[in-house]
Amino acid sequence: MSAPKKLFIKTYGCQMNVYDSERMAEALGGEGYVETKSPDDADMILLNTCHIREKAAEKVYSELGRFKGLKAEKPDLKIGVAGCVAQAEGQEIMRRQPLVDLVVGPQSYHRLPEMEAKAREGEKVLDTDFPEEDKFEKLKNRPKAKRGPTAFLTVQEGCDKFCAFCVVPYTRGAEVSRPADRILREAQDLVERGVREITLLGQNVNAYHGAGANGDMTLAQLIWELDKVDGLERIRFTTSHPNDMQDDLIEAHGTCAKLMPYLHLPVQAGSDKILKRMNRAHTAESYLRLIERIRAARPDILISGDFIVGFPEETEADFQATLDLVEEVKYGTAYSFKYSTRPGTPAAERPQVDPAEADDRLQRLQSLLTKQQREVQDSMVGRDVTVLFEKAGRFPGQMVGKSDYLHAVHVADCDRAIGDLARVRILSSGANSLAGALID
Ligand code: SAH
Ligand code: SF4
Ligand code: F3S
């Protein structure tokens, strides 16, 4: 038998890309590839790219340029670009960087084995279609390898919201939900391989409306089906749009024990003028009322968010409205970004905020969010939480896991195994994690 070929995948961007990279590795596993941690001994290098940040494409080109020496030494090395930059740039990538053998958009990963074979024969291959078929259903060369206790599972992809700043509707395409039976089979399979916690992924996951046995299902209905899977202990989902937060999903946060008390619900801004220009289709007030309803269903839920500062025409007063909203919500964690133009999106053409002003606002917002994050984390001290252990800690006998609220928790003198759940009393709060002790 010939030695296995080696595959090096570098993943950028969101959790969906992490999930996609796993699927690509499995698909190429069926073609005799094993993963390697270094590009130096790879027979194939795949960059799974993200287009959400400024100069994303430029960064990909410079990353590709670094493989020049490797390719010169190893003419058989194949280099591929996948993900959202592949979708956005397409043919341009091969034109600008002749090192590249293969360009594959996010909706075509099931065609990767064929593409790889063509690339091996010296062809340049490109596929950035949006085919109808379910790519994950076709990506079936899955070895039954054991896995860690947590996994992502994509249930929905693409987005129809067209927020004025965002490339996702262009790179991931229209919103599509996977049928429930396939998701349930995949969840069952993950549990058999050792997974205890599944995070359901979608660009707009709470818009899920996949086919079920009795017509389309909501995300809450899907969660209740997953609740029945023995051995699956925890369910999370991300990312949600405020306008798709349906009643049954809110209710599930209060009634489904496996659904974790953590919700990522981006608002982006606190000024109604800016929200309107962002095409968000909600107001600050409607968002705040929504948070109230969610907290009524699950009082201890940890709220997480995304923010953009310096969106075109944002004034100091608009920015102040964002700070006011943050004060009112009290976020347990948050991601905040300075607006950056994405060519092809509606906001790209509008008058930009002075970059120094935007930097200053970002700093002010981040210091408020960091303070809140710390307060919420500190408020865990003295409380009992459930921890799912994910790995050994740095010190002998120490284990590290995540609480229900997704805080990292270090536990000393811990005789539990990876994948175990245990009740833990929180004793102290550090810079980015909590420390606790096993209760019984
Ligand atoms: N589907 C998710 C996330 C999309 S991208 C959602 O709707 O919430 C993740 C985050 O990146 C967004 O929530 C937004 O805060 C940020 N983002 C997207 N485009 C951006 C841009 N052009 N400039 C700055 N931040 C952006
Ligand atoms: Fe982008 Fe999210 Fe808006 Fe969709 S809902 S356009 S993914 S920010
Ligand atoms: Fe980036 Fe594409 Fe995800 S642009 S954030 S990798 S959907």
Coordinates of C-alpha atoms and ligand atoms in Angstrom, one line a residue:
M1 CA 0.0 0.0 0.0
S2 CA 1.2 3.5 -0.7
A3 CA 1.8 5.9 2.1
P4 CA -1.2 8.1 2.8
K5 CA -1.2 11.5 1.3
K6 CA -1.1 14.4 3.7
L7 CA -3.6 17.2 3.9
F8 CA -3.0 20.5 5.7
I9 CA -6.1 22.7 6.2
K10 CA -6.0 26.2 7.6
T11 CA -9.3 27.5 8.8
Y12 CA -10.3 31.1 9.1
G13 CA -13.6 32.8 10.1
C14 CA -16.7 31.4 11.7
Q15 CA -17.6 28.1 13.3
M16 CA -19.3 27.1 10.1
N17 CA -15.9 27.1 8.5
V18 CA -14.6 24.9 11.3
Y19 CA -17.4 22.5 10.6
D20 CA -16.8 22.6 6.8
S21 CA -13.1 22.0 7.3
E22 CA -13.9 18.8 9.2
R23 CA -16.2 17.7 6.5
M24 CA -13.6 18.4 3.8
A25 CA -11.0 16.4 5.7
E26 CA -13.4 13.5 6.0
A27 CA -14.2 13.7 2.3
L28 CA -10.6 13.7 1.3
G29 CA -10.0 11.0 3.9
G30 CA -11.9 8.8 1.6
E31 CA -9.4 9.6 -1.1
G32 CA -6.5 8.4 1.1
Y33 CA -5.5 11.7 2.8
V34 CA -4.7 12.0 6.5
E35 CA -4.4 15.4 8.2
T36 CA -1.1 17.0 9.1
K37 CA -0.4 19.9 11.3
S38 CA 2.2 21.4 9.2
P39 CA 2.1 22.7 5.5
D40 CA 5.8 21.5 5.1
D41 CA 5.0 17.8 4.7
A42 CA 1.6 18.3 3.0
D43 CA 0.6 16.9 -0.4
M44 CA -2.3 19.2 -0.4
I45 CA -2.9 22.5 1.3
L46 CA -6.4 24.0 1.6
L47 CA -7.1 27.4 2.9
N48 CA -10.7 27.7 4.2
T49 CA -11.1 31.4 4.0
C50 CA -13.4 34.1 5.5
H51 CA -14.4 37.3 3.8
I52 CA -16.0 39.1 6.7
R53 CA -13.0 41.4 7.6
E54 CA -11.3 44.1 5.8
K55 CA -8.6 43.1 3.2
A56 CA -9.6 39.5 3.6
A57 CA -8.7 38.6 0.0
E58 CA -5.4 40.5 0.3
K59 CA -4.5 38.4 3.3
V60 CA -5.3 35.2 1.4
Y61 CA -3.0 36.2 -1.5
S62 CA -0.2 37.0 0.9
E63 CA -0.7 33.7 2.7
L64 CA -0.6 31.9 -0.7
G65 CA 2.6 33.6 -1.7
R66 CA 4.3 32.0 1.3
F67 CA 3.8 28.6 -0.2
K68 CA 5.9 29.5 -3.3
G69 CA 9.1 27.9 -1.9
L70 CA 7.3 24.7 -0.9
K71 CA 5.7 24.3 -4.3
A72 CA 9.0 24.8 -6.0
E73 CA 10.5 22.0 -3.9
K74 CA 7.5 19.8 -4.3
P75 CA 5.9 20.2 -7.7
D76 CA 3.2 17.6 -6.8
L77 CA 1.9 19.7 -4.0
K78 CA -1.6 20.9 -4.7
I79 CA -2.9 24.1 -3.3
G80 CA -6.6 24.9 -2.9
V81 CA -8.7 27.8 -1.7
A82 CA -12.1 27.1 -0.2
G83 CA -14.6 29.2 1.8
C84 CA -16.0 32.7 1.4
V85 CA -13.0 34.4 -0.4
A86 CA -13.1 31.5 -2.9
Q87 CA -16.8 32.2 -3.5
A88 CA -16.2 36.0 -3.7
E89 CA -13.1 36.0 -5.9
G90 CA -13.6 32.8 -8.0
Q91 CA -11.4 32.7 -11.1
E92 CA -9.6 35.9 -10.0
I93 CA -7.7 33.8 -7.5
M94 CA -6.0 31.6 -10.1
R95 CA -5.4 34.6 -12.3
R96 CA -3.6 36.5 -9.5
Q97 CA -1.9 33.5 -7.9
P98 CA -0.8 30.8 -10.5
L99 CA 0.2 28.5 -7.6
V100 CA -3.4 27.7 -6.9
D101 CA -4.7 24.4 -8.4
L102 CA -8.2 24.4 -7.0
V103 CA -10.9 26.9 -6.0
V104 CA -14.0 25.7 -4.3
G105 CA -16.9 27.7 -2.9
P106 CA -18.7 26.7 0.3
Q107 CA -21.7 25.1 -1.5
S108 CA -19.5 22.7 -3.6
Y109 CA -17.5 20.8 -1.0
H110 CA -19.1 17.5 -1.9
R111 CA -17.4 17.8 -5.3
L112 CA -14.0 18.0 -3.7
P113 CA -12.9 14.4 -4.3
E114 CA -13.5 14.7 -8.0
M115 CA -11.8 18.1 -8.1
E116 CA -8.8 16.7 -6.2
A117 CA -8.5 13.9 -8.8
K118 CA -8.5 16.4 -11.7
A119 CA -6.0 18.6 -9.9
R120 CA -3.7 15.6 -9.5
E121 CA -3.9 15.2 -13.3
G122 CA -2.6 18.7 -13.7
E123 CA -5.9 20.5 -14.3
K124 CA -6.9 23.8 -12.7
V125 CA -10.3 23.3 -11.2
L126 CA -12.9 25.8 -10.1
D127 CA -16.3 25.3 -8.6
T128 CA -18.3 28.1 -7.1
D129 CA -21.8 27.0 -8.1
F130 CA -24.8 27.0 -5.7
P131 CA -26.0 23.5 -6.5
E132 CA -29.4 22.3 -5.2
E133 CA -28.2 19.1 -3.5
D134 CA -27.3 18.8 0.2
K135 CA -23.6 18.9 0.2
F136 CA -23.3 17.3 3.6
E137 CA -25.5 14.4 2.6
K138 CA -23.1 13.8 -0.3
L139 CA -20.0 14.2 1.9
K140 CA -20.3 10.7 3.3
N141 CA -16.8 9.2 3.6
R142 CA -17.0 9.6 7.3
P143 CA -14.7 7.4 9.3
K144 CA -16.3 6.4 12.6
A145 CA -13.4 7.9 14.5
K146 CA -13.8 8.9 18.2
R147 CA -14.2 12.6 18.8
G148 CA -14.0 15.1 21.6
P149 CA -17.0 15.9 23.7
T150 CA -18.2 19.0 21.7
A151 CA -19.1 19.3 18.1
F152 CA -20.6 21.7 15.6
L153 CA -23.5 20.6 13.4
T154 CA -24.6 22.8 10.5
V155 CA -28.4 22.9 10.2
Q156 CA -28.9 25.9 8.1
E157 CA -26.8 27.9 5.7
G158 CA -26.9 31.2 3.9
C159 CA -28.9 34.3 4.6
D160 CA -31.7 36.3 3.1
K161 CA -31.5 39.3 5.4
F162 CA -29.0 41.4 3.4
C163 CA -27.8 43.6 6.3
A164 CA -26.2 46.6 4.4
F165 CA -22.7 45.8 5.7
C166 CA -22.5 42.1 5.2
V167 CA -21.1 39.8 2.6
V168 CA -22.6 36.6 3.9
P169 CA -25.7 36.6 1.6
Y170 CA -23.3 36.8 -1.4
T171 CA -20.7 34.3 -0.3
R172 CA -23.0 31.7 1.3
G173 CA -26.0 32.3 -0.9
A174 CA -29.7 32.1 -0.1
E175 CA -31.0 30.6 3.1
V176 CA -31.3 26.8 3.1
S177 CA -32.3 24.5 5.9
R178 CA -31.2 20.8 6.1
P179 CA -34.0 18.2 6.6
A180 CA -34.4 17.2 10.2
D181 CA -33.9 13.5 9.7
R182 CA -30.4 14.0 8.4
I183 CA -29.5 16.3 11.2
L184 CA -30.8 13.8 13.7
R185 CA -28.8 10.9 12.1
E186 CA -25.7 13.1 12.2
A187 CA -26.3 13.9 15.9
Q188 CA -26.8 10.3 16.7
D189 CA -23.6 9.4 14.9
L190 CA -21.7 12.2 16.8
V191 CA -23.0 10.9 20.1
E192 CA -21.9 7.4 19.3
R193 CA -18.4 8.8 18.7
G194 CA -18.2 10.5 22.1
V195 CA -19.9 13.9 21.6
R196 CA -21.9 15.2 24.6
E197 CA -22.6 18.7 23.4
I198 CA -23.7 19.8 20.0
T199 CA -23.8 23.4 18.8
L200 CA -26.3 23.8 15.9
L201 CA -24.8 26.2 13.3
G202 CA -26.4 28.5 10.8
Q203 CA -25.7 32.0 9.6
N204 CA -29.2 32.7 10.7
V205 CA -29.9 29.6 12.7
N206 CA -33.2 30.5 14.3
A207 CA -34.7 31.0 10.8
Y208 CA -34.4 27.2 10.5
H209 CA -37.3 25.6 8.7
G210 CA -36.1 22.2 7.6
A211 CA -38.4 19.4 6.4
G212 CA -39.6 17.1 9.2
A213 CA -42.0 14.2 9.3
N214 CA -45.0 16.5 9.5
G215 CA -44.0 19.4 7.4
D216 CA -41.4 22.1 8.1
M217 CA -40.0 22.3 11.6
T218 CA -38.9 25.2 13.6
L219 CA -35.6 25.3 15.4
A220 CA -37.3 24.7 18.7
Q221 CA -39.0 21.6 17.3
L222 CA -35.7 20.4 16.0
I223 CA -34.2 21.0 19.5
W224 CA -36.9 19.0 21.1
E225 CA -36.2 16.1 18.7
L226 CA -32.5 16.3 19.7
D227 CA -33.5 16.4 23.3
K228 CA -34.6 12.8 22.9
V229 CA -31.2 11.6 21.7
D230 CA -29.7 9.5 24.6
G231 CA -26.2 10.5 25.5
L232 CA -26.5 14.0 24.1
E233 CA -26.4 16.2 27.2
R234 CA -26.2 19.7 25.9
I235 CA -27.6 21.7 23.0
R236 CA -26.5 25.2 21.8
F237 CA -27.1 27.1 18.7
T238 CA -25.6 30.1 16.9
T239 CA -26.1 32.7 15.3
S240 CA -29.6 34.1 15.7
H241 CA -31.3 37.2 14.2
P242 CA -33.6 39.0 16.6
N243 CA -36.5 39.0 14.2
D244 CA -36.5 35.2 14.0
M245 CA -36.6 34.6 17.7
Q246 CA -39.9 32.7 17.7
D247 CA -42.1 32.1 20.8
D248 CA -41.5 28.4 20.9
L249 CA -37.7 28.9 20.9
I250 CA -38.0 31.4 23.7
E251 CA -40.1 29.0 25.6
A252 CA -37.7 26.1 25.1
H253 CA -35.1 28.1 26.9
G254 CA -37.2 27.8 30.0
T255 CA -38.4 24.2 29.5
C256 CA -35.7 22.2 27.7
A257 CA -33.1 21.1 30.2
K258 CA -30.6 20.2 27.5
L259 CA -30.8 23.6 25.9
M260 CA -28.0 25.7 27.5
P261 CA -28.7 29.1 29.1
Y262 CA -26.6 31.0 26.6
L263 CA -27.8 33.0 23.6
H264 CA -25.8 34.9 21.0
L265 CA -28.2 37.5 19.7
P266 CA -26.4 40.2 17.8
V267 CA -28.0 43.7 17.7
Q268 CA -25.2 45.6 15.9
A269 CA -26.2 49.1 17.0
G270 CA -28.4 50.9 19.5
S271 CA -29.6 53.8 17.3
D272 CA -32.8 53.2 15.3
K273 CA -31.5 55.5 12.5
I274 CA -28.4 53.3 12.1
L275 CA -30.4 50.1 12.5
K276 CA -32.6 51.2 9.7
R277 CA -29.7 52.1 7.5
M278 CA -28.2 48.7 8.3
N279 CA -31.4 47.1 7.1
R280 CA -31.7 45.2 10.3
A281 CA -35.5 45.4 10.4
H282 CA -35.7 45.8 14.2
T283 CA -35.4 48.7 16.6
A284 CA -33.4 49.1 19.8
E285 CA -36.7 49.0 21.7
S286 CA -38.0 45.8 20.0
Y287 CA -34.6 44.2 20.8
L288 CA -34.8 45.2 24.5
R289 CA -38.3 43.9 24.8
L290 CA -37.2 40.6 23.2
I291 CA -34.4 40.3 25.7
E292 CA -36.9 40.9 28.5
R293 CA -39.1 38.0 27.2
I294 CA -36.1 35.7 26.9
R295 CA -35.1 36.5 30.5
A296 CA -38.6 36.0 31.7
A297 CA -38.4 32.4 30.2
R298 CA -34.9 31.8 31.5
P299 CA -33.8 34.4 34.1
D300 CA -30.1 33.3 34.3
I301 CA -29.5 33.2 30.6
L302 CA -26.2 34.7 29.5
I303 CA -26.6 37.1 26.6
S304 CA -23.9 37.6 24.0
G305 CA -23.9 40.0 21.1
D306 CA -22.1 41.5 18.1
F307 CA -21.6 45.2 17.5
I308 CA -20.4 47.4 14.7
V309 CA -19.2 50.9 15.4
G310 CA -18.5 53.6 12.8
F311 CA -21.2 52.5 10.4
P312 CA -21.6 55.1 7.7
E313 CA -23.3 58.3 9.1
E314 CA -23.1 57.2 12.7
T315 CA -22.9 60.3 14.8
E316 CA -21.7 60.6 18.4
A317 CA -25.4 60.6 19.5
D318 CA -26.0 57.4 17.6
F319 CA -23.0 55.8 19.2
Q320 CA -24.2 56.9 22.6
A321 CA -27.4 55.0 21.9
T322 CA -25.4 51.8 21.4
L323 CA -23.7 52.4 24.8
D324 CA -27.1 53.0 26.4
L325 CA -28.4 49.7 24.9
V326 CA -25.4 47.8 26.2
E327 CA -25.9 49.3 29.7
E328 CA -29.4 48.1 29.6
V329 CA -28.8 44.6 28.4
K330 CA -25.7 43.7 30.4
Y331 CA -23.8 41.3 28.1
G332 CA -22.0 38.2 29.4
T333 CA -19.8 38.3 26.3
A334 CA -19.7 40.3 23.1
Y335 CA -17.8 40.8 19.8
S336 CA -17.4 44.3 18.5
F337 CA -16.0 45.5 15.3
K338 CA -15.1 48.7 13.5
Y339 CA -17.2 49.0 10.3
S340 CA -15.2 48.1 7.3
T341 CA -16.4 48.4 3.7
R342 CA -17.2 45.2 1.8
P343 CA -17.2 45.9 -1.9
G344 CA -20.6 45.0 -3.4
T345 CA -22.6 45.6 -0.2
P346 CA -25.0 48.6 -0.1
A347 CA -23.2 50.4 2.7
A348 CA -19.9 50.4 0.8
E349 CA -21.0 53.4 -1.3
R350 CA -22.0 55.6 1.6
P351 CA -20.1 58.4 3.4
Q352 CA -17.7 56.9 5.9
V353 CA -17.1 57.9 9.5
D354 CA -13.6 59.4 10.2
P355 CA -11.4 56.3 11.1
A356 CA -9.9 57.9 14.2
E357 CA -13.4 58.7 15.5
A358 CA -14.4 55.1 14.8
D359 CA -11.3 53.8 16.6
D360 CA -12.2 55.9 19.6
R361 CA -15.7 54.6 19.7
L362 CA -14.6 51.0 19.4
Q363 CA -12.3 51.5 22.4
R364 CA -15.1 53.0 24.4
L365 CA -17.5 50.3 23.5
Q366 CA -15.0 47.5 24.2
S367 CA -14.1 48.9 27.6
L368 CA -17.8 48.9 28.6
L369 CA -18.3 45.4 27.2
T370 CA -15.2 44.1 28.9
K371 CA -16.3 45.5 32.2
Q372 CA -19.7 43.8 31.8
Q373 CA -18.2 40.6 30.8
R374 CA -16.0 40.6 33.9
E375 CA -19.0 41.5 36.1
V376 CA -21.1 38.6 34.8
Q377 CA -18.2 36.2 35.1
D378 CA -17.4 37.4 38.7
S379 CA -21.1 37.0 39.6
M380 CA -20.6 33.2 39.1
V381 CA -18.4 33.0 42.2
G382 CA -20.2 31.0 44.9
R383 CA -22.6 29.5 42.5
D384 CA -22.8 25.8 41.5
V385 CA -22.6 25.1 37.8
T386 CA -22.4 22.0 35.6
V387 CA -19.1 21.6 33.8
L388 CA -18.4 19.4 30.7
F389 CA -14.8 18.5 30.9
E390 CA -12.9 19.0 27.6
K391 CA -9.3 18.6 28.4
A392 CA -6.6 18.2 31.0
G393 CA -5.3 21.4 32.6
R394 CA -1.8 22.7 32.8
F395 CA -1.3 21.3 36.3
P396 CA -1.3 17.7 37.4
G397 CA -4.8 16.5 38.4
Q398 CA -6.4 19.7 36.9
M399 CA -9.2 19.5 34.3
V400 CA -10.7 22.2 32.2
G401 CA -14.3 22.4 30.8
K402 CA -17.1 24.7 30.1
S403 CA -20.0 25.7 32.3
D404 CA -23.6 25.8 31.1
Y405 CA -23.0 29.5 30.5
L406 CA -19.9 28.7 28.3
H407 CA -17.4 30.1 30.8
A408 CA -14.1 28.1 30.9
V409 CA -13.8 26.5 34.3
H410 CA -10.6 25.0 35.8
V411 CA -11.0 22.3 38.4
A412 CA -8.1 21.1 40.6
D413 CA -7.9 17.6 42.1
C414 CA -10.3 16.4 39.5
D415 CA -10.7 12.7 39.0
R416 CA -13.2 13.0 36.1
A417 CA -12.5 12.1 32.5
I418 CA -12.8 14.1 29.3
G419 CA -16.5 14.0 28.3
D420 CA -17.8 13.8 31.9
L421 CA -20.2 16.3 33.4
A422 CA -20.0 17.3 37.0
R423 CA -21.4 19.8 39.4
V424 CA -18.8 22.3 40.4
R425 CA -18.8 25.1 42.9
I426 CA -17.2 28.3 41.6
L427 CA -14.5 29.6 43.9
S428 CA -12.8 32.4 42.0
S429 CA -12.9 34.4 38.8
G430 CA -9.7 35.1 36.8
A431 CA -8.9 37.1 33.7
N432 CA -10.6 34.8 31.2
S433 CA -11.8 31.8 33.2
L434 CA -13.3 30.6 36.5
A435 CA -11.8 28.2 39.0
G436 CA -14.0 25.8 41.0
A437 CA -14.1 22.5 43.0
L438 CA -16.1 19.3 42.5
I439 CA -19.1 19.3 44.7
D440 CA -19.5 15.7 45.8
Ligands
SAH1 N1 -24.9 35.7 10.8 C1 -24.5 36.3 11.9 C2 -23.1 36.9 11.8 C3 -22.6 37.4 10.6 S1 -20.9 37.9 10.6 C4 -25.5 37.4 12.3 O1 -26.3 37.8 11.6 O2 -25.4 37.9 13.4 C5 -20.4 38.2 12.2 C6 -20.4 39.6 12.6 O3 -19.4 40.3 11.9 C7 -21.6 40.4 12.5 O4 -22.6 40.1 13.4 C8 -21.2 41.8 12.4 O5 -21.1 42.3 13.8 C9 -19.7 41.7 11.9 N2 -19.6 42.2 10.6 C10 -20.2 41.7 9.4 N3 -19.9 42.5 8.4 C11 -19.1 43.5 8.9 C12 -18.4 44.7 8.3 N4 -18.6 44.9 7.0 N5 -17.7 45.5 9.1 C13 -17.6 45.2 10.4 N6 -18.2 44.2 11.0 C14 -18.9 43.3 10.3
SF4_2 FE1 -25.0 39.0 7.5 FE2 -26.2 38.1 9.7 FE3 -27.2 40.2 8.5 FE4 -27.4 37.8 7.4 S1 -28.4 38.5 9.3 S2 -26.8 39.7 6.3 S3 -25.4 36.9 8.0 S4 -25.2 40.1 9.5
F3S3 FE1 -16.5 34.5 7.2 FE2 -17.9 33.2 5.5 FE3 -18.2 32.7 8.0 S1 -17.4 35.4 5.4 S2 -17.7 34.6 9.0 S3 -16.4 32.3 6.8 S4 -19.8 32.8 6.5

